[in-house]
mmCIF file of C-alpha atoms and ligand atoms in Angstrom:
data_model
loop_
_atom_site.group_PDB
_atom_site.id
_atom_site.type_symbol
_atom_site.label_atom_id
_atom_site.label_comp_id
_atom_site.label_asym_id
_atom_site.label_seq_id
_atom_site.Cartn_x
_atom_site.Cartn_y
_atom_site.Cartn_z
ATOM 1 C CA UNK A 1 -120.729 -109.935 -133.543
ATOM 2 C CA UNK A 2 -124.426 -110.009 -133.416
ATOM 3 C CA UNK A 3 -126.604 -107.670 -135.487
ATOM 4 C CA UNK A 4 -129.838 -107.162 -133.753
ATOM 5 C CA UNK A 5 -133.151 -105.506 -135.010
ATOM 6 C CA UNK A 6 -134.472 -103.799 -131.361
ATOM 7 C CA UNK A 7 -137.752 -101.738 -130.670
ATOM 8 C CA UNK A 8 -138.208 -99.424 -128.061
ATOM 9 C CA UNK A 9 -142.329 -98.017 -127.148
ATOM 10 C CA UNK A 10 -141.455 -97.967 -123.457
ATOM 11 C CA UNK A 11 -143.440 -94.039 -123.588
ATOM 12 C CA UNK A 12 -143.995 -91.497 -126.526
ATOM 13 C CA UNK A 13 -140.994 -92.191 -128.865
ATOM 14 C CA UNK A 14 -142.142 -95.102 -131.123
ATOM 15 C CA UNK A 15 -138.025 -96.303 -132.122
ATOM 16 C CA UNK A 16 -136.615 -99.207 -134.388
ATOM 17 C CA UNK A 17 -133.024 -99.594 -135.098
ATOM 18 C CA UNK A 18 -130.545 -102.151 -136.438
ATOM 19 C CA UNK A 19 -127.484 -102.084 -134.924
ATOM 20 C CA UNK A 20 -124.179 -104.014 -135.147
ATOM 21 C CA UNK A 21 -123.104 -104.837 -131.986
ATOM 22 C CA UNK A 22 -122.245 -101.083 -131.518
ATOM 23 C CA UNK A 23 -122.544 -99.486 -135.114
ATOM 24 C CA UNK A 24 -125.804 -98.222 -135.486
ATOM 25 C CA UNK A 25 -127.101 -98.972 -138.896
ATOM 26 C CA UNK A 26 -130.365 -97.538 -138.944
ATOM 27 C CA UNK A 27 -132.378 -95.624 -136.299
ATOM 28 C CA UNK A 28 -135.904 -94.542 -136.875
ATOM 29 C CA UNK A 29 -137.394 -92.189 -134.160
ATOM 30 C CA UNK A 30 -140.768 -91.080 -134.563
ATOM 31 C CA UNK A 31 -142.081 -88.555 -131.741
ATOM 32 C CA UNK A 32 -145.440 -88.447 -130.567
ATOM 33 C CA UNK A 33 -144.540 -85.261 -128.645
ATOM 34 C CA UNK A 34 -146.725 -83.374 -131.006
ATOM 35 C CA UNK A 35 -149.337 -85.283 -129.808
ATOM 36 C CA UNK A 36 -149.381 -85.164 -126.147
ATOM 37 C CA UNK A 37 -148.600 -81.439 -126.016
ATOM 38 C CA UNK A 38 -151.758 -80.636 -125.918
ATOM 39 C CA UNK A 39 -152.701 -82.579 -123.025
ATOM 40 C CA UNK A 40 -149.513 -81.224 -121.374
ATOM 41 C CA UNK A 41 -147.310 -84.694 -120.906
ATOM 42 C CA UNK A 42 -147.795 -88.380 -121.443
ATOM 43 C CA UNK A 43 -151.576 -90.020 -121.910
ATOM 44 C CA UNK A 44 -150.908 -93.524 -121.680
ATOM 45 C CA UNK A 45 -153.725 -95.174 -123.500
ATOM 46 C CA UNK A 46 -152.526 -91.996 -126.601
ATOM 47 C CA UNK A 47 -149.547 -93.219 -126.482
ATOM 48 C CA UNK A 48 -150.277 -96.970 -127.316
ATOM 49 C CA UNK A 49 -152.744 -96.181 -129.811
ATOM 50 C CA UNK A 50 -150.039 -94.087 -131.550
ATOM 51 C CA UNK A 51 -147.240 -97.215 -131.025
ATOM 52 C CA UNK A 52 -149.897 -99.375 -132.826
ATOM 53 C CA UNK A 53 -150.527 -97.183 -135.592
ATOM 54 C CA UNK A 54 -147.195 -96.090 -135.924
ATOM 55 C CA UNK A 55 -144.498 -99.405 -135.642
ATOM 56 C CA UNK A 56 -145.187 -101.083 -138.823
ATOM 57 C CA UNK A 57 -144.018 -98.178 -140.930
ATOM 58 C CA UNK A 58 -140.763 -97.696 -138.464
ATOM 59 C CA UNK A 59 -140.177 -101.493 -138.917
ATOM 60 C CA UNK A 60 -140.313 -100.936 -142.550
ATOM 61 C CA UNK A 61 -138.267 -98.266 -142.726
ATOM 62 C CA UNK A 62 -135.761 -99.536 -140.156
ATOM 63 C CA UNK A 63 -134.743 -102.525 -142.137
ATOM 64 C CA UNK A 64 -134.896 -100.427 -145.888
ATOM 65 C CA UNK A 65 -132.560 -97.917 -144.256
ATOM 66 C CA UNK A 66 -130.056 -100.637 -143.350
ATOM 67 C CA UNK A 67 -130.111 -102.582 -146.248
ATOM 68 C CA UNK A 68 -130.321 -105.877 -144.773
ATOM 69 C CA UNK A 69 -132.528 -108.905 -145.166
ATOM 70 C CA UNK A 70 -133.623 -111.332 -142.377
ATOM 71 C CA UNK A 71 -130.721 -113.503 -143.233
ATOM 72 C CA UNK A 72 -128.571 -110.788 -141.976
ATOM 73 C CA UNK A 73 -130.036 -110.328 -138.683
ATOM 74 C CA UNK A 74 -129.075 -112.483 -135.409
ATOM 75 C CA UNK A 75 -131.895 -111.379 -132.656
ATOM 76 C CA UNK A 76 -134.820 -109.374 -132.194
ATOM 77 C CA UNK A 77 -134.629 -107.414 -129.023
ATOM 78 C CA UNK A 78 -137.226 -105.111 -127.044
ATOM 79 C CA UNK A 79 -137.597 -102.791 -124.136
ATOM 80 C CA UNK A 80 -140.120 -104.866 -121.734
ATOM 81 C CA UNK A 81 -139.564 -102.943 -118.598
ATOM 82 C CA UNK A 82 -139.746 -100.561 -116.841
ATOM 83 C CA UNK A 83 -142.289 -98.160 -118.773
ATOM 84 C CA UNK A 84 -145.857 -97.864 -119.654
ATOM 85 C CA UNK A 85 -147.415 -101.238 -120.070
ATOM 86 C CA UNK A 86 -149.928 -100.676 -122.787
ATOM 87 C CA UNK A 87 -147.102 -99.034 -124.731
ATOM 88 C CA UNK A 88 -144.512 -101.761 -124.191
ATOM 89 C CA UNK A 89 -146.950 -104.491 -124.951
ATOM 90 C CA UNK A 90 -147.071 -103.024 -128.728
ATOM 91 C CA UNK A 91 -143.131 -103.380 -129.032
ATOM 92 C CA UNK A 92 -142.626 -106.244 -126.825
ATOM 93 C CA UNK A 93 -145.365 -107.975 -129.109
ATOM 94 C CA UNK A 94 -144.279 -106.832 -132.603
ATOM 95 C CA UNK A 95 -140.788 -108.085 -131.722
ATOM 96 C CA UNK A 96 -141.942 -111.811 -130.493
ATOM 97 C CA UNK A 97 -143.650 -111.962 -133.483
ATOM 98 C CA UNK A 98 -140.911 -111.389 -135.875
ATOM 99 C CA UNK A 99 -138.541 -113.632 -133.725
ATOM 100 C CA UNK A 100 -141.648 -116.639 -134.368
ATOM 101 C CA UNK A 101 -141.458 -115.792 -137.837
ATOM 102 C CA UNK A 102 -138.088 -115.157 -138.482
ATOM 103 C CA UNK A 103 -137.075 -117.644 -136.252
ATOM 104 C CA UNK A 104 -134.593 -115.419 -134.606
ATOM 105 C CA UNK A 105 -133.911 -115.414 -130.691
ATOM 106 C CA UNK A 106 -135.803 -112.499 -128.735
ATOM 107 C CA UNK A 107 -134.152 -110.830 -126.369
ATOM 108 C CA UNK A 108 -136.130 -108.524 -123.726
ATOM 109 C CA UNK A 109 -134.067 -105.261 -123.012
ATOM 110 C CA UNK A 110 -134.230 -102.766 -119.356
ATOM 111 C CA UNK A 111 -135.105 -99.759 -120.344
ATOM 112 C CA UNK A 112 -132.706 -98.366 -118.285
ATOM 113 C CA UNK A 113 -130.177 -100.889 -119.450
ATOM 114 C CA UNK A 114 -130.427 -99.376 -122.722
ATOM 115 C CA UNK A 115 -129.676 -95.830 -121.611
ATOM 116 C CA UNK A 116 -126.592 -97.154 -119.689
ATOM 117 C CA UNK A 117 -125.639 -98.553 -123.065
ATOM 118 C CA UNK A 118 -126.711 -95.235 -125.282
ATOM 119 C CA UNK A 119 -122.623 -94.392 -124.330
ATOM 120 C CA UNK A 120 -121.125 -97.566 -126.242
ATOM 121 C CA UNK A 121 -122.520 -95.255 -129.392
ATOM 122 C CA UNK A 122 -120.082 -92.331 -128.517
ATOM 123 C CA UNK A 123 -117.616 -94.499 -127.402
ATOM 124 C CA UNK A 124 -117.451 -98.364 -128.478
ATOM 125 C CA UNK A 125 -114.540 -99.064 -126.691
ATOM 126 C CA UNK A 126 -115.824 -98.510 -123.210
ATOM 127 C CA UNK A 127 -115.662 -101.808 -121.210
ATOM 128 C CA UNK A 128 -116.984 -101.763 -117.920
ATOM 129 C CA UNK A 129 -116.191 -101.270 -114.901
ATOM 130 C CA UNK A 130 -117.434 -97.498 -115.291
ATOM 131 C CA UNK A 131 -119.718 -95.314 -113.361
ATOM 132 C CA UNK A 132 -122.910 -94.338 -115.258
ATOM 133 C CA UNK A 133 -125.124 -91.466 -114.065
ATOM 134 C CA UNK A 134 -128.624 -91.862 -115.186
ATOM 135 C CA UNK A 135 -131.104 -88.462 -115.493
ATOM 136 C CA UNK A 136 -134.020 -89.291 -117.557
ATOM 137 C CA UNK A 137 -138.029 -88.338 -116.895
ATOM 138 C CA UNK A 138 -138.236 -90.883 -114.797
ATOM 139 C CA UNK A 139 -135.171 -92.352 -112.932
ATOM 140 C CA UNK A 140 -132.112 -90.221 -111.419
ATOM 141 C CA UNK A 141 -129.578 -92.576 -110.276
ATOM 142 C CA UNK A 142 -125.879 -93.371 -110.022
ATOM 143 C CA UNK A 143 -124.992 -96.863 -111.480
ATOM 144 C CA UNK A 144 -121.795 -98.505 -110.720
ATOM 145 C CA UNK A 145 -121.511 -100.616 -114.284
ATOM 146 C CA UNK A 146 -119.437 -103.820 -113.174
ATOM 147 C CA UNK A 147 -120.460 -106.072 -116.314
ATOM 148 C CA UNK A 148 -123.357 -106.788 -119.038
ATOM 149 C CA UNK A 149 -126.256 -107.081 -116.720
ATOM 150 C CA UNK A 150 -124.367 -106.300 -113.480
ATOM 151 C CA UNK A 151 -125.200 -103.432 -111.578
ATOM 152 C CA UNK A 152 -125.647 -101.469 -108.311
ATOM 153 C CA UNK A 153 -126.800 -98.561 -107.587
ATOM 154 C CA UNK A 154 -125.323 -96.139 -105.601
ATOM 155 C CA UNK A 155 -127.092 -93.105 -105.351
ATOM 156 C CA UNK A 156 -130.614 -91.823 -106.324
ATOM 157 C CA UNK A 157 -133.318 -89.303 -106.329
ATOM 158 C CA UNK A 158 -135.438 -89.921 -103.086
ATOM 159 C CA UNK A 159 -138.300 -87.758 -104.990
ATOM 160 C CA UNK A 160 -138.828 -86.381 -108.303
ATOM 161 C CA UNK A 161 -136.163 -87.376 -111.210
ATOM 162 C CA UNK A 162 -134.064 -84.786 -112.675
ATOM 163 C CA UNK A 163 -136.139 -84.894 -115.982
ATOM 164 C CA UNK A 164 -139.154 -84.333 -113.984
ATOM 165 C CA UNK A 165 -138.280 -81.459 -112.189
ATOM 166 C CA UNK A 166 -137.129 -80.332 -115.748
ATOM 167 C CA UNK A 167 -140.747 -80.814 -117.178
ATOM 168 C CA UNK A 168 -142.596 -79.262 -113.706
ATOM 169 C CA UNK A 169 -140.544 -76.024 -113.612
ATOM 170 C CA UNK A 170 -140.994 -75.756 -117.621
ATOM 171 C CA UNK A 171 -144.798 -75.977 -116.979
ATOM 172 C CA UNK A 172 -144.744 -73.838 -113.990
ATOM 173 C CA UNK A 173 -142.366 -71.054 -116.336
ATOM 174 C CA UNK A 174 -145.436 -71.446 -119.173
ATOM 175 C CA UNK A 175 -142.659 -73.332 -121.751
ATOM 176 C CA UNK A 176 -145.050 -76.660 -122.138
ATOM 177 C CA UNK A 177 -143.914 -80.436 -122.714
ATOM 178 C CA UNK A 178 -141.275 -81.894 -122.571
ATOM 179 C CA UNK A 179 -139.641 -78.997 -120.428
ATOM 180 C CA UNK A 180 -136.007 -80.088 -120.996
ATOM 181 C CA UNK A 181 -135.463 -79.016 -124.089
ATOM 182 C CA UNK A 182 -137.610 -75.595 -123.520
ATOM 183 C CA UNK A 183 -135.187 -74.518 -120.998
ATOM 184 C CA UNK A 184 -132.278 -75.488 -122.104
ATOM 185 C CA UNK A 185 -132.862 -72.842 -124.954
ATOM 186 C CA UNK A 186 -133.963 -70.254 -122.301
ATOM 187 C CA UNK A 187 -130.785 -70.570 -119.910
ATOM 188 C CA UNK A 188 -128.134 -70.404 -123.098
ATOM 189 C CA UNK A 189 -129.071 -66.654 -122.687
ATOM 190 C CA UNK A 190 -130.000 -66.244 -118.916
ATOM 191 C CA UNK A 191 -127.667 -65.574 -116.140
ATOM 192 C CA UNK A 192 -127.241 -68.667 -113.970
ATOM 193 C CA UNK A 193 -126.404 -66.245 -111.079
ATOM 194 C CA UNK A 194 -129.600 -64.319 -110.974
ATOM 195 C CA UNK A 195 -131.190 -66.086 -108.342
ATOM 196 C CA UNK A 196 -129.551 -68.711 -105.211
ATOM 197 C CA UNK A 197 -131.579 -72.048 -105.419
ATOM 198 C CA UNK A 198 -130.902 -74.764 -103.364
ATOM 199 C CA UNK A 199 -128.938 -78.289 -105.018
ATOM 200 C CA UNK A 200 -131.311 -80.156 -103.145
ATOM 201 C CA UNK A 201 -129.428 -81.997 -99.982
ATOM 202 C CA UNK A 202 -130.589 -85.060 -98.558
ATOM 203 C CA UNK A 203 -129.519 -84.780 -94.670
ATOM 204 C CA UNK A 204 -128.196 -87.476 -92.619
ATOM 205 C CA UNK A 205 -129.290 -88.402 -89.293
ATOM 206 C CA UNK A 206 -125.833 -87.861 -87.731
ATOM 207 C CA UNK A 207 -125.393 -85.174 -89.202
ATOM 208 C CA UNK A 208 -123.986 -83.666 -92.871
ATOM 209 C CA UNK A 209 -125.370 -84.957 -96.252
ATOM 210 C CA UNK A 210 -125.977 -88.208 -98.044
ATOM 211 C CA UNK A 211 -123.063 -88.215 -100.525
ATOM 212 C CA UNK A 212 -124.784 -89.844 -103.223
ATOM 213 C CA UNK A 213 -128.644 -89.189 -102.824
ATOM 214 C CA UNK A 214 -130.329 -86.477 -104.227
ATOM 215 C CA UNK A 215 -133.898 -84.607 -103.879
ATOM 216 C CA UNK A 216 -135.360 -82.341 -106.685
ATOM 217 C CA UNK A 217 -138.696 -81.688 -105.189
ATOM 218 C CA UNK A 218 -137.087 -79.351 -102.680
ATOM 219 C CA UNK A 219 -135.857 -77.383 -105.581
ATOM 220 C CA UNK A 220 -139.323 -77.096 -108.039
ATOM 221 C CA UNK A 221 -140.809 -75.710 -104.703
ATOM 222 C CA UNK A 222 -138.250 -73.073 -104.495
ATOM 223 C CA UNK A 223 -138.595 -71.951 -108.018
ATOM 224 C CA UNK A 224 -142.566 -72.039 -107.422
ATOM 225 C CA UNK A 225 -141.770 -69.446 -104.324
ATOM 226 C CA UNK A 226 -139.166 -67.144 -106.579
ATOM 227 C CA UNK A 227 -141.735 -67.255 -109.182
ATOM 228 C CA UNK A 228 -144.859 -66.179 -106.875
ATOM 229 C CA UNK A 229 -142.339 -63.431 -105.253
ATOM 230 C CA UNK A 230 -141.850 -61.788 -108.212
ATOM 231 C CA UNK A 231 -144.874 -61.595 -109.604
ATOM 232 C CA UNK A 232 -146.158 -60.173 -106.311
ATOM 233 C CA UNK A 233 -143.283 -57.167 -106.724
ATOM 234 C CA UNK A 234 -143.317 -56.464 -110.162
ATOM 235 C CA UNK A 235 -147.376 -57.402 -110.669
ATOM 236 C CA UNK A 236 -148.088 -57.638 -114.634
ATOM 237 C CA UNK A 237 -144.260 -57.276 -115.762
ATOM 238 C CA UNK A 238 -142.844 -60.097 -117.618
ATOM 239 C CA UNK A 239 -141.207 -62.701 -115.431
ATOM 240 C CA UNK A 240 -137.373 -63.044 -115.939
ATOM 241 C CA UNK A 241 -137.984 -66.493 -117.445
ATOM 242 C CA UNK A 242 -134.229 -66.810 -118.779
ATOM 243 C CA UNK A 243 -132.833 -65.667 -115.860
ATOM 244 C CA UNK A 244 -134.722 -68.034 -113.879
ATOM 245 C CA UNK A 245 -134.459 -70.830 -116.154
ATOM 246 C CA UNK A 246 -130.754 -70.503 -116.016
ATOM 247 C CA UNK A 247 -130.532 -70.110 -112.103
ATOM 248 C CA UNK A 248 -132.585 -73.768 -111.854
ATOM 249 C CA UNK A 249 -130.425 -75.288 -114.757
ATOM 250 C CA UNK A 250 -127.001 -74.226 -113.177
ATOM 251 C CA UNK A 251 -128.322 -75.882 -109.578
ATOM 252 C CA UNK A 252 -129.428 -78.997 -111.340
ATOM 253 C CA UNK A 253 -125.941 -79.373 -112.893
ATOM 254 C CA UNK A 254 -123.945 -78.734 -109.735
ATOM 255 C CA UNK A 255 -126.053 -81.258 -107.981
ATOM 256 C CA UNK A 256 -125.543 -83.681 -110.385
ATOM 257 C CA UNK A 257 -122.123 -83.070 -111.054
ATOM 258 C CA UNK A 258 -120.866 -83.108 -107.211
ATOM 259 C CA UNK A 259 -122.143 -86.537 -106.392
ATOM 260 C CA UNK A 260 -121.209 -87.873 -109.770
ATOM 261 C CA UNK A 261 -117.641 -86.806 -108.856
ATOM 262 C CA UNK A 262 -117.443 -87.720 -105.713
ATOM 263 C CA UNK A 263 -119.305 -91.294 -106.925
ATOM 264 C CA UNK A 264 -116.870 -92.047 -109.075
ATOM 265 C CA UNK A 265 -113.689 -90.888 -106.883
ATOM 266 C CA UNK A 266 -115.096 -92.615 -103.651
ATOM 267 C CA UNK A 267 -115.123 -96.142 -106.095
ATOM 268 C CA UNK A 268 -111.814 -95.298 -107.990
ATOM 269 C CA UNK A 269 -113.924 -95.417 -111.066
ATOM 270 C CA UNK A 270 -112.105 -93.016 -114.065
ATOM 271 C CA UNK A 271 -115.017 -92.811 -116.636
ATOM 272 C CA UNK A 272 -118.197 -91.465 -115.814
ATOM 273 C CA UNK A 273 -121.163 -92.152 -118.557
ATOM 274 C CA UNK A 274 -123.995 -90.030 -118.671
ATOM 275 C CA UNK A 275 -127.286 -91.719 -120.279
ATOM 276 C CA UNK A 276 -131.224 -90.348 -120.285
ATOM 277 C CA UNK A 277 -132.471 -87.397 -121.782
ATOM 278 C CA UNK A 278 -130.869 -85.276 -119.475
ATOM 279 C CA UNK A 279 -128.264 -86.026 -120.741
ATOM 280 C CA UNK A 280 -128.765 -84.013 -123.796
ATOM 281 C CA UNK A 281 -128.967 -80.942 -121.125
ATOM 282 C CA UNK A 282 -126.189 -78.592 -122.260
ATOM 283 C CA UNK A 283 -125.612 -77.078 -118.532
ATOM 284 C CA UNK A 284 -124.808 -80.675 -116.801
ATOM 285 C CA UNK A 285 -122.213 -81.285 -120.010
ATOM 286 C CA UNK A 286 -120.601 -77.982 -119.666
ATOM 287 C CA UNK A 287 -120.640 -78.230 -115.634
ATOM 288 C CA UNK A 288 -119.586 -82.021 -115.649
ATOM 289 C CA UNK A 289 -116.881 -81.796 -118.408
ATOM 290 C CA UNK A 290 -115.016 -79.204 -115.944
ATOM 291 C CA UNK A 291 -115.129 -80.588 -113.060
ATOM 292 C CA UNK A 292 -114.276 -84.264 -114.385
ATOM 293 C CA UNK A 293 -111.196 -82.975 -115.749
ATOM 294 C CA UNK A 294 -109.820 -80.782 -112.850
ATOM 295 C CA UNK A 295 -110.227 -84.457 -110.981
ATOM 296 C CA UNK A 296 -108.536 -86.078 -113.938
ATOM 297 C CA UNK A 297 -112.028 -87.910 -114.695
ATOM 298 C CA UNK A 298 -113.040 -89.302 -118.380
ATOM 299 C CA UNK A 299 -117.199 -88.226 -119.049
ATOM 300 C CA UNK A 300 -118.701 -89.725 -121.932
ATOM 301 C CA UNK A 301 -122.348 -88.551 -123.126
ATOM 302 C CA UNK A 302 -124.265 -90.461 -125.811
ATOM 303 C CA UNK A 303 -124.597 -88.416 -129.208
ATOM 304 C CA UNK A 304 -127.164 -86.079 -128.519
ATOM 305 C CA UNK A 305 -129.883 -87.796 -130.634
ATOM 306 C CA UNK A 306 -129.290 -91.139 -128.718
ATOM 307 C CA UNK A 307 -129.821 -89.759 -124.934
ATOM 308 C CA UNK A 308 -133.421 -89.369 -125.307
ATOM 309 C CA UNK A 309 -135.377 -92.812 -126.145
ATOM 310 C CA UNK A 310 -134.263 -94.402 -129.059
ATOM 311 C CA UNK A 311 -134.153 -98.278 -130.245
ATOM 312 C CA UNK A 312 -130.355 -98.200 -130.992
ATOM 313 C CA UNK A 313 -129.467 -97.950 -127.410
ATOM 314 C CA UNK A 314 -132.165 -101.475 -126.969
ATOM 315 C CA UNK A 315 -129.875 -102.781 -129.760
ATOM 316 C CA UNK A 316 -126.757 -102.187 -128.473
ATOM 317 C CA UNK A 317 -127.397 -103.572 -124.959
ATOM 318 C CA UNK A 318 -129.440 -106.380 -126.816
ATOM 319 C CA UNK A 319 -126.956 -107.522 -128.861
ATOM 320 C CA UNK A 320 -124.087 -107.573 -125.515
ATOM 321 C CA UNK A 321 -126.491 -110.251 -124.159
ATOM 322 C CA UNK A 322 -127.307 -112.468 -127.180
ATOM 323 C CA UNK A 323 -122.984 -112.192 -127.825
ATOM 324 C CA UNK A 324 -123.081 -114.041 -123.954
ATOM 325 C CA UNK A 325 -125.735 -116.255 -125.014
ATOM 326 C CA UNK A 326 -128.479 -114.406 -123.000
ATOM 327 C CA UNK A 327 -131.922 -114.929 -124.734
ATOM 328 C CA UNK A 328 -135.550 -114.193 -123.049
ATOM 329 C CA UNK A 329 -138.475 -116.827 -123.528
ATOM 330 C CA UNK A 330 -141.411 -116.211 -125.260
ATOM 331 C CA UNK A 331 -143.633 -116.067 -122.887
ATOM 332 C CA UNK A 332 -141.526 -113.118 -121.083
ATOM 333 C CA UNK A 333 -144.422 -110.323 -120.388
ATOM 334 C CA UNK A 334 -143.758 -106.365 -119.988
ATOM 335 C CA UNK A 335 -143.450 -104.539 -116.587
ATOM 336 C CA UNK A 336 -144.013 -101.655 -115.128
ATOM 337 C CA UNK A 337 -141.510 -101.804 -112.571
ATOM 338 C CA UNK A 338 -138.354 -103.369 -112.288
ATOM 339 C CA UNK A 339 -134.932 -102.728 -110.532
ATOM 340 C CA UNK A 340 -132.154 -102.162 -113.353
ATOM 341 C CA UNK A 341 -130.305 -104.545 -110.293
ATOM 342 C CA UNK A 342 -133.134 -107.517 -111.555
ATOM 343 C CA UNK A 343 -131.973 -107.110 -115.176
ATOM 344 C CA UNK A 344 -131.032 -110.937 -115.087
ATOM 345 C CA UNK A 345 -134.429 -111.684 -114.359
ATOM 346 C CA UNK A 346 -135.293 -111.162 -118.486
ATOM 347 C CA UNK A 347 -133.097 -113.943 -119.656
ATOM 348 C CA UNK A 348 -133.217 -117.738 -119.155
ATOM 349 C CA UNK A 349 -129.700 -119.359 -118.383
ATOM 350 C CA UNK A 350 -129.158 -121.871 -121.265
ATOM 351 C CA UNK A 351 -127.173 -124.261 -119.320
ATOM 352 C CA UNK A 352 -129.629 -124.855 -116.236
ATOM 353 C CA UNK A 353 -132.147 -125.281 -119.738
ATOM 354 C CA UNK A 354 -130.497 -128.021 -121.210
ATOM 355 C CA UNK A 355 -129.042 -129.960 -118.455
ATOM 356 C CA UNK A 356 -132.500 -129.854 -116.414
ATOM 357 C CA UNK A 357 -133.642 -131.505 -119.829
HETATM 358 O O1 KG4 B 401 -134.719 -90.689 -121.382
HETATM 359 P P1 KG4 B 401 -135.950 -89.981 -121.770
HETATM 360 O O2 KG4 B 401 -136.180 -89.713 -123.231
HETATM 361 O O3 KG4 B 401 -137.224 -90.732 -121.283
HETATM 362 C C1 KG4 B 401 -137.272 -91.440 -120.080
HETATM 363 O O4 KG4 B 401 -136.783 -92.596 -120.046
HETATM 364 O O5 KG4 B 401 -137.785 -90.843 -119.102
HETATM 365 O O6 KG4 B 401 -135.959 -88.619 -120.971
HETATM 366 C C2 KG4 B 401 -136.961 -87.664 -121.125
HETATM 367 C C3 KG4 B 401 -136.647 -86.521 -120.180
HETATM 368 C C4 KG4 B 401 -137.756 -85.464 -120.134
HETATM 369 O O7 KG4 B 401 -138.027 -85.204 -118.784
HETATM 370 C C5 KG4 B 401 -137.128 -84.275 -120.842
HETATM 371 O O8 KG4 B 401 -137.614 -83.030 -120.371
HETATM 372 C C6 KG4 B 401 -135.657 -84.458 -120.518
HETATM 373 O O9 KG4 B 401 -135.444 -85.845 -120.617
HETATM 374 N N1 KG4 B 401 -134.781 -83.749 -121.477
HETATM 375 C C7 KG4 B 401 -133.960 -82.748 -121.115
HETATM 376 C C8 KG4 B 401 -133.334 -82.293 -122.310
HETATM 377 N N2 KG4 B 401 -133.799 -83.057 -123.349
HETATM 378 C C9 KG4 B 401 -134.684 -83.940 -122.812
HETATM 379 N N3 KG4 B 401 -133.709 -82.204 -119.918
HETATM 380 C C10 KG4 B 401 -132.837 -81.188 -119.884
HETATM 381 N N4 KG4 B 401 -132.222 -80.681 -120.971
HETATM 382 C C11 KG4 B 401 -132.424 -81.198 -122.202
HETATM 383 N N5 KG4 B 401 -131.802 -80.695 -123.272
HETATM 384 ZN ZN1 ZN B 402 -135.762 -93.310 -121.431
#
């Protein structure tokens, strides 16, 4: 039962949490959205400065809100990868340091490892194997879960992610940043009928569709060319933003939601679990939830304020590898990049430590 202090400042949520294996004990979130709205998404060098001038207070607050001292805690863990590396240096950092001082183990997290673990907070009896299905800003991919730090991936966007296209056809609509949340609102009251787009089909060279694969770039150009057409016909009239907002929400969803399904039926995989900020995305629940049960399928989503960035999910998948004696050295270093299939890369293997000494 480990109880890990973990920091996540992979982009513009500056996050500390303790968590108990998977009991959250304290979360602190502090959004810099505010921040980079007016440049209209992420500036990385912002978003550093703001990490820097922001952690010690979360840290502070963290570990007042749990009610724990230092004796209490078993590992310090971190997002180191994949993300912006200015910002992940100022978490990855702060959390080497306390291990030093504290003289705790340190444990580097995947970002993406974290999301896949955001679930375990809905549902802390999940064991794997499971299918996850990924949609954050960044990555859109479908993750067969075969053990802590054991993955492969499926399917996956060959273009934009499925938060991205969120955030391009908010800006393109005029609804600013982040654009997930800005339609979500707007489709609740718009009719996803109003207007055919496509789910965005990746073809095969025989013939038919990839299964699996997805493409969302195909689909933010469509709503660009609906948007253009009817401003041509009805000239200064107000665009039917809900209308259209719900038409791109509702293809989104059914995307999603066919591949997941047939993902997880083509595996014989009963549970699938949703993780990113997508995931918060009230369409793909309502869409997904259906279909998984006329299939006889188990979907799990995180609790809504745990699918966007948050430390508790860096906890949670921390503390799984310091219960399996999984620890990173010190002189681990952040990363842009890195396959969520290379998540073994982060931690030394104790036994080829000690008997090579
Ligand atoms: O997981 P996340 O916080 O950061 C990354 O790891 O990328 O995901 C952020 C993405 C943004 O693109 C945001 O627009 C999207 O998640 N998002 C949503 C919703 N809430 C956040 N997309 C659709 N519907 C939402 N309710
Ligand atoms: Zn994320």
């Amino acid at each position: 039962m480990a109880t890990i202090l973990a920091i996540e400042t992979s982009c513009d949520e500056t996050a500390v949490a303790i968590v108990k294996n998977r009991q959250v004990l304290s979360s602190i979130i502090t959004s810099q959205i505010s921040v980079h709205q007016e440049y209209g998404g992420v500036v990385p060098e912002v978003a550093s400065r703001q990490h820097l001038e922001t952690i010690n207070q979360a840290l502070a607050q963290a570990i007042e809100s749990a009610q724990l001292d230092w004796g209490a805690i078993d590992g310090v863990a971190a997002t180191c990868a994949p993300g912006l590396v200015g910002a992940l240096l100022v978490g990855l950092t702060a959390a080497k340091t306390l291990a030093i001082v504290h003289q705790k183990p340190f444990i580097g997290v995947h970002h993406l490892e974290g999301h896949i673990y955001a679930s375990y907070l809905s549902e802390p009896f999940l064991e794997p194997p499971f299918l996850c299905l990924l949609v954050s800003g960044g990555h859109t991919s479908l993750i067969y879960v075969k053990d802590c730090g054991v993955y492969e991936i499926l399917g996956q966007t060959h273009d934009d992610a499925a938060g991205e296209a969120f955030d391009k056809v908010a800006r393109l609509l005029g609804l600013g940043y982040p654009g997930g949340p800005a339609i979500d609102l707007l489709a609740a009251v718009g009719n996803p009928q109003a207007f055919p787009l496509p789910e965005g089909n990746i073809s095969l060279p025989g013939g038919g569709y990839h299964p699996y694969d997805s493409s969302f770039s195909g689909l933010k150009t469509a709503v660009l060319r609906l948007v253009q057409k009817l401003q041509q016909r009805s000239g200064n009239q107000e665009l039917p933003v809900c209308d259209i907002a719900a038409s791109f929400q509702a293809s989104v969803a059914r995307s999603l939601t066919r591949r997941a399904i047939a993902c997880a039926l083509d595996y014989g995989l009963n549970t699938i679990a949703v993780g990113g900020g997508v995931a918060a995305n009230s369409g793909l629940r309502k869409h997904l939830l259906a279909a998984a049960s006329a299939h006889n399928l188990r979907v799990l989503f995180p609790p809504l304020k745990f699918c966007t960035d948050n430390a508790a999910m860096i906890g949670t998948a921390g503390a799984d590898h310091l219960n399996r004696g999984h620890t990173s050295p010190l002189t681990l270093g952040v990363q842009s990049r890195l396959a969520i299939t290379d998540v073994m890369q982060l931690y030394q293997d104790l036994r080829t430590t000690y008997s090579s000494s």
